[in-house]
Amino acid sequence: MVADERRDLLTAAEMLSAADRVAVLTGAGISAESGVPTFRGEGGFWRGRSAMELATPGAFASDPKDVWEFYRFRIAGLADVRPNDGHRALAALEPRYEKFWLVTQNVDGLHRAAGSRRVIELHGTLAETRCRSCAYRCASADLPADPVPLCPDCDDLLRPDVVWFGEQLPPEALEGADEAVRECQVMLVVGTSGVVEPAASFARWARSRGAGIIEVNLEATPISEVADVTLLGPAGAMLPKLLELCG
Ligand code: OAD
């Protein structure tokens, strides 16, 4: 371990050890080592189209078949992925704190699979499918095979229970994230490029309320500007080291 990395890890571990209330914000980077492609990395394309272009209500309205093919591909891909040491380290941190929030932008379910209990899914989950009109919902694993699956209750289109660009975030997830931002003493931000709102602003808001900010990422991001310490390296290696130093 190089001296700078050791110093930064010790600083971060001291911050976490001194806190009673900790919030974690994760993005696609924490699942990269499990084989789930990030959005803005090389794997963020499907048949030459960007994942972000397909994740919109407009794309679904104009071509639900194509959008469903993309999501079935993503849902099927999750069957083989497993949590990595980064997810597991975060699950191991949770019981140490009086209050702990794990706010994720990921829709892959890997935090729960790793044993995290209080997970706030800001962008929904691929595990569930819902009707775009009525209250019907089902597990994505139970979806009918039709290229464009329809609601058995009202015949409108079924859609994955994820948040698309331009859509509102689930109110209960927003409330949970808001509580985390207001109450945490330390916020640990892992594997997000920090460019999609509102999550991109959580660290800045928490900092303006006096929280310390720790970032884990392969590279500097806009969040680095407000972080007390940025641990540069893969989350699957950095988070277990951090956990170990927290004692
Ligand atoms: P991005 O793909 O924008 O960013 C992934 C971040 O993870 C980058 O900053 C990488 O440097 C970092 N990273 C990659 N591998 C890593 C590793 N092994 N360890 C640590 N960091 C690593 O993904 P998000 O920030 O999650 O929204 O994107 C935010 C939102 O934009 C997504 O939830 C999605 C997307 O469009 C919606 O679909 C609504």
Short mmCIF file of C-alpha atoms and ligand atoms in Angstrom, two decimals:
data_model
loop_
_atom_site.label_atom_id
_atom_site.label_comp_id
_atom_site.label_asym_id
_atom_site.label_seq_id
_atom_site.Cartn_x
_atom_site.Cartn_y
_atom_site.Cartn_z
CA MET A 1 0.00 0.00 0.00
CA VAL A 2 1.51 3.35 -0.97
CA ALA A 3 1.92 5.97 1.77
CA ASP A 4 -0.71 8.38 0.40
CA GLU A 5 -3.31 5.66 0.09
CA ARG A 6 -2.62 4.50 3.64
CA ARG A 7 -2.89 8.07 4.96
CA ASP A 8 -6.20 8.64 3.12
CA LEU A 9 -7.60 5.32 4.31
CA LEU A 10 -6.67 6.17 7.91
CA THR A 11 -8.32 9.60 7.62
CA ALA A 12 -11.48 8.01 6.25
CA ALA A 13 -11.46 5.26 8.91
CA GLU A 14 -11.12 7.86 11.68
CA MET A 15 -14.09 9.79 10.30
CA LEU A 16 -16.22 6.64 10.13
CA SER A 17 -15.14 5.45 13.58
CA ALA A 18 -16.08 8.78 15.19
CA ALA A 19 -19.59 8.85 13.67
CA ASP A 20 -22.90 7.45 14.93
CA ARG A 21 -24.94 8.32 11.85
CA VAL A 22 -23.57 7.37 8.45
CA ALA A 23 -25.06 7.65 4.97
CA VAL A 24 -23.71 5.84 1.92
CA LEU A 25 -24.48 6.81 -1.66
CA THR A 26 -23.60 4.30 -4.36
CA GLY A 27 -23.59 4.33 -8.15
CA ALA A 28 -22.82 1.90 -10.93
CA GLY A 29 -19.11 1.74 -10.02
CA ILE A 30 -19.74 -0.42 -6.95
CA SER A 31 -21.25 -3.13 -9.17
CA ALA A 32 -18.61 -2.88 -11.91
CA GLU A 33 -16.48 -5.57 -10.28
CA SER A 34 -19.54 -7.85 -10.24
CA GLY A 35 -19.69 -7.53 -14.03
CA VAL A 36 -22.57 -5.04 -14.28
CA PRO A 37 -21.66 -2.39 -16.88
CA THR A 38 -21.56 1.25 -15.74
CA PHE A 39 -23.59 3.86 -17.63
CA ARG A 40 -20.86 6.17 -18.76
CA GLY A 41 -18.18 3.52 -19.14
CA GLU A 42 -17.45 1.32 -22.13
CA GLY A 43 -20.25 -1.14 -21.37
CA GLY A 44 -22.97 1.54 -21.44
CA PHE A 45 -24.12 0.66 -24.96
CA TRP A 46 -26.59 -1.90 -26.29
CA ARG A 47 -26.72 -2.63 -30.01
CA GLY A 48 -24.93 0.64 -30.64
CA ARG A 49 -27.41 2.72 -28.64
CA SER A 50 -26.54 4.33 -25.34
CA ALA A 51 -28.27 2.88 -22.29
CA MET A 52 -29.28 6.43 -21.38
CA GLU A 53 -31.08 6.94 -24.68
CA LEU A 54 -33.16 3.80 -24.07
CA ALA A 55 -33.94 4.70 -20.44
CA THR A 56 -36.53 7.34 -21.28
CA PRO A 57 -40.34 7.45 -21.36
CA GLY A 58 -40.04 8.77 -24.94
CA ALA A 59 -38.09 5.71 -26.12
CA PHE A 60 -40.67 3.43 -24.45
CA ALA A 61 -43.61 5.30 -25.99
CA SER A 62 -42.15 5.14 -29.50
CA ASP A 63 -40.64 1.65 -29.37
CA PRO A 64 -41.69 -0.45 -26.35
CA LYS A 65 -40.47 -3.64 -28.05
CA ASP A 66 -36.92 -2.36 -28.36
CA VAL A 67 -36.89 -0.96 -24.84
CA TRP A 68 -38.22 -4.26 -23.46
CA GLU A 69 -35.55 -6.21 -25.35
CA PHE A 70 -32.93 -4.02 -23.74
CA TYR A 71 -34.44 -4.49 -20.26
CA ARG A 72 -34.93 -8.23 -20.67
CA PHE A 73 -31.26 -8.39 -21.58
CA ARG A 74 -30.38 -6.47 -18.41
CA ILE A 75 -32.77 -8.49 -16.21
CA ALA A 76 -31.42 -11.79 -17.62
CA GLY A 77 -27.85 -10.57 -17.09
CA LEU A 78 -28.51 -10.09 -13.38
CA ALA A 79 -29.26 -13.79 -12.91
CA ASP A 80 -25.52 -14.50 -13.05
CA VAL A 81 -24.11 -11.57 -11.10
CA ARG A 82 -23.18 -11.73 -7.46
CA PRO A 83 -22.30 -9.06 -4.90
CA ASN A 84 -18.59 -8.29 -4.59
CA ASP A 85 -16.38 -7.45 -1.61
CA GLY A 86 -17.40 -3.78 -1.87
CA HIS A 87 -21.11 -4.57 -1.41
CA ARG A 88 -20.22 -6.95 1.42
CA ALA A 89 -18.07 -4.37 3.22
CA LEU A 90 -20.96 -1.88 3.15
CA ALA A 91 -23.34 -4.54 4.52
CA ALA A 92 -20.84 -5.18 7.34
CA LEU A 93 -20.68 -1.47 8.19
CA GLU A 94 -24.44 -1.07 8.65
CA PRO A 95 -24.92 -2.69 12.10
CA ARG A 96 -22.14 -0.57 13.62
CA TYR A 97 -24.15 2.61 13.52
CA GLU A 98 -27.04 4.06 15.45
CA LYS A 99 -28.39 5.26 12.11
CA PHE A 100 -27.30 4.07 8.68
CA TRP A 101 -28.74 4.76 5.25
CA LEU A 102 -27.61 3.10 2.04
CA VAL A 103 -28.91 5.20 -0.82
CA THR A 104 -28.25 3.63 -4.21
CA GLN A 105 -28.79 4.74 -7.78
CA ASN A 106 -28.38 1.12 -8.86
CA VAL A 107 -31.27 -1.07 -9.93
CA ASP A 108 -29.41 -4.40 -9.69
CA GLY A 109 -30.43 -5.52 -6.18
CA LEU A 110 -26.83 -6.39 -5.25
CA HIS A 111 -26.79 -4.43 -1.96
CA ARG A 112 -29.68 -6.48 -0.58
CA ALA A 113 -28.11 -9.66 -1.95
CA ALA A 114 -24.96 -8.77 0.03
CA GLY A 115 -26.99 -8.44 3.24
CA SER A 116 -27.63 -4.69 3.47
CA ARG A 117 -30.97 -4.15 5.19
CA ARG A 118 -31.87 -0.50 4.91
CA VAL A 119 -31.50 0.13 1.17
CA ILE A 120 -33.05 3.18 -0.45
CA GLU A 121 -33.40 2.51 -4.19
CA LEU A 122 -33.55 5.96 -5.74
CA HIS A 123 -33.93 4.72 -9.31
CA GLY A 124 -36.18 1.73 -8.60
CA THR A 125 -35.35 -1.92 -9.24
CA LEU A 126 -35.07 -4.29 -12.18
CA ALA A 127 -36.49 -7.06 -9.98
CA GLU A 128 -40.00 -5.64 -10.32
CA THR A 129 -42.27 -4.82 -13.24
CA ARG A 130 -45.36 -2.64 -13.05
CA CYS A 131 -48.24 -1.45 -15.17
CA ARG A 132 -47.71 2.05 -16.49
CA SER A 133 -51.38 2.90 -15.74
CA CYS A 134 -52.83 0.86 -12.88
CA ALA A 135 -51.49 -0.54 -9.59
CA TYR A 136 -50.59 -3.99 -11.01
CA ARG A 137 -47.06 -5.19 -10.34
CA CYS A 138 -45.19 -8.49 -10.48
CA ALA A 139 -41.69 -9.89 -10.13
CA SER A 140 -39.74 -9.39 -13.37
CA ALA A 141 -38.87 -13.10 -13.16
CA ASP A 142 -42.60 -13.87 -13.69
CA LEU A 143 -43.01 -11.70 -16.81
CA PRO A 144 -44.85 -13.28 -19.73
CA ALA A 145 -42.55 -13.92 -22.69
CA ASP A 146 -44.43 -11.57 -25.08
CA PRO A 147 -42.14 -9.04 -26.76
CA VAL A 148 -44.33 -6.24 -25.35
CA PRO A 149 -45.94 -7.60 -22.16
CA LEU A 150 -49.38 -6.24 -21.28
CA CYS A 151 -51.06 -5.72 -17.93
CA PRO A 152 -53.45 -8.61 -17.07
CA ASP A 153 -55.72 -6.15 -15.23
CA CYS A 154 -56.08 -3.25 -17.66
CA ASP A 155 -54.29 -4.26 -20.89
CA ASP A 156 -51.98 -1.24 -20.88
CA LEU A 157 -48.20 -1.69 -21.22
CA LEU A 158 -46.13 -3.23 -18.45
CA ARG A 159 -42.79 -1.54 -17.80
CA PRO A 160 -39.76 -2.18 -15.60
CA ASP A 161 -40.07 -0.54 -12.17
CA VAL A 162 -37.09 1.74 -12.75
CA VAL A 163 -36.91 5.51 -12.98
CA TRP A 164 -36.26 6.84 -16.46
CA PHE A 165 -34.72 10.16 -17.39
CA GLY A 166 -37.23 12.92 -16.98
CA GLU A 167 -39.35 10.96 -14.46
CA GLN A 168 -39.97 11.71 -10.79
CA LEU A 169 -38.09 9.67 -8.23
CA PRO A 170 -40.24 7.48 -5.93
CA PRO A 171 -41.40 9.83 -3.11
CA GLU A 172 -40.55 7.39 -0.31
CA ALA A 173 -37.00 6.98 -1.68
CA LEU A 174 -36.60 10.74 -1.90
CA GLU A 175 -37.80 11.11 1.69
CA GLY A 176 -35.31 8.49 2.85
CA ALA A 177 -32.47 10.17 0.97
CA ASP A 178 -33.48 13.54 2.34
CA GLU A 179 -33.35 12.19 5.90
CA ALA A 180 -29.93 10.69 5.20
CA VAL A 181 -28.59 13.98 3.88
CA ARG A 182 -30.01 15.97 6.82
CA GLU A 183 -28.97 13.61 9.61
CA CYS A 184 -25.71 11.96 8.61
CA GLN A 185 -22.42 12.96 10.21
CA VAL A 186 -20.43 11.24 7.48
CA MET A 187 -21.41 10.47 3.89
CA LEU A 188 -19.50 7.79 2.00
CA VAL A 189 -19.95 8.16 -1.77
CA VAL A 190 -18.94 5.13 -3.83
CA GLY A 191 -18.66 4.60 -7.58
CA THR A 192 -20.77 7.40 -8.97
CA SER A 193 -19.81 9.93 -11.62
CA GLY A 194 -21.81 12.55 -9.71
CA VAL A 195 -23.54 14.01 -12.73
CA VAL A 196 -27.16 12.84 -12.40
CA GLU A 197 -29.39 14.87 -10.09
CA PRO A 198 -30.56 14.82 -7.42
CA ALA A 199 -27.98 12.27 -6.18
CA ALA A 200 -25.16 14.37 -7.62
CA SER A 201 -25.93 17.08 -5.05
CA PHE A 202 -26.34 14.89 -1.94
CA ALA A 203 -22.68 15.17 -0.91
CA ARG A 204 -22.68 18.95 -1.31
CA TRP A 205 -25.92 19.29 0.69
CA ALA A 206 -24.65 16.97 3.44
CA ARG A 207 -21.41 18.90 3.61
CA SER A 208 -23.21 22.22 3.91
CA ARG A 209 -24.92 20.71 6.99
CA GLY A 210 -21.57 19.83 8.50
CA ALA A 211 -21.10 16.21 7.41
CA GLY A 212 -17.70 14.83 6.45
CA ILE A 213 -17.49 13.37 2.93
CA ILE A 214 -15.50 10.31 1.90
CA GLU A 215 -15.40 9.33 -1.77
CA VAL A 216 -14.32 6.02 -3.31
CA ASN A 217 -13.86 6.03 -7.08
CA LEU A 218 -11.36 5.05 -9.76
CA GLU A 219 -10.99 8.71 -10.69
CA ALA A 220 -11.73 12.22 -9.48
CA THR A 221 -15.33 13.40 -10.02
CA PRO A 222 -17.27 16.61 -9.27
CA ILE A 223 -17.90 15.09 -5.82
CA SER A 224 -14.14 15.12 -5.14
CA GLU A 225 -14.37 18.92 -4.85
CA VAL A 226 -16.47 18.63 -1.68
CA ALA A 227 -14.88 15.45 -0.31
CA ASP A 228 -12.58 15.52 2.71
CA VAL A 229 -10.86 12.50 1.27
CA THR A 230 -11.07 10.68 -2.07
CA LEU A 231 -9.87 7.08 -2.06
CA LEU A 232 -8.76 6.38 -5.60
CA GLY A 233 -9.14 2.71 -6.46
CA PRO A 234 -11.66 -0.06 -7.05
CA ALA A 235 -14.45 -0.20 -4.48
CA GLY A 236 -14.06 -3.97 -4.14
CA ALA A 237 -10.54 -3.43 -2.77
CA MET A 238 -10.88 -0.04 -1.05
CA LEU A 239 -14.02 -0.73 1.01
CA PRO A 240 -12.72 -3.93 2.67
CA LYS A 241 -9.46 -2.09 3.55
CA LEU A 242 -11.51 0.73 5.03
CA LEU A 243 -13.69 -1.68 6.99
CA GLU A 244 -10.61 -3.38 8.41
CA LEU A 245 -9.13 -0.07 9.57
CA CYS A 246 -12.43 0.84 11.25
CA GLY A 247 -11.64 -2.02 13.66
P1 OAD B 1 -21.78 6.20 -14.11
O1 OAD B 1 -21.60 5.14 -15.15
O2 OAD B 1 -22.14 7.57 -14.56
O3 OAD B 1 -20.47 6.33 -13.23
C1 OAD B 1 -19.81 5.22 -12.68
C2 OAD B 1 -18.71 5.73 -11.80
O4 OAD B 1 -18.11 4.62 -11.14
C3 OAD B 1 -17.58 6.47 -12.53
O5 OAD B 1 -17.27 7.66 -11.82
C4 OAD B 1 -16.41 5.48 -12.49
O6 OAD B 1 -15.14 6.12 -12.42
C5 OAD B 1 -16.70 4.73 -11.21
N1 OAD B 1 -16.18 3.35 -11.17
C6 OAD B 1 -16.12 2.44 -12.16
N2 OAD B 1 -15.65 1.27 -11.71
C7 OAD B 1 -15.39 1.44 -10.39
C8 OAD B 1 -14.88 0.59 -9.36
N3 OAD B 1 -14.54 -0.68 -9.59
N4 OAD B 1 -14.75 1.11 -8.12
C9 OAD B 1 -15.08 2.40 -7.85
N5 OAD B 1 -15.58 3.24 -8.79
C10 OAD B 1 -15.72 2.78 -10.04
O7 OAD B 1 -22.87 5.63 -13.08
P2 OAD B 1 -23.74 6.40 -12.01
O8 OAD B 1 -23.00 7.53 -11.40
O9 OAD B 1 -24.33 5.38 -11.11
O10 OAD B 1 -29.79 6.71 -13.97
O11 OAD B 1 -24.90 6.99 -12.92
C11 OAD B 1 -25.95 7.66 -12.31
C12 OAD B 1 -27.24 7.42 -13.04
O12 OAD B 1 -27.08 7.77 -14.42
C13 OAD B 1 -27.67 5.98 -13.10
O13 OAD B 1 -28.37 5.54 -11.96
C14 OAD B 1 -28.58 5.98 -14.28
C15 OAD B 1 -27.65 6.71 -15.21
O14 OAD B 1 -28.14 7.17 -16.34
C16 OAD B 1 -30.96 6.35 -14.53
O15 OAD B 1 -31.07 5.41 -15.29
C17 OAD B 1 -32.12 7.23 -14.13
#
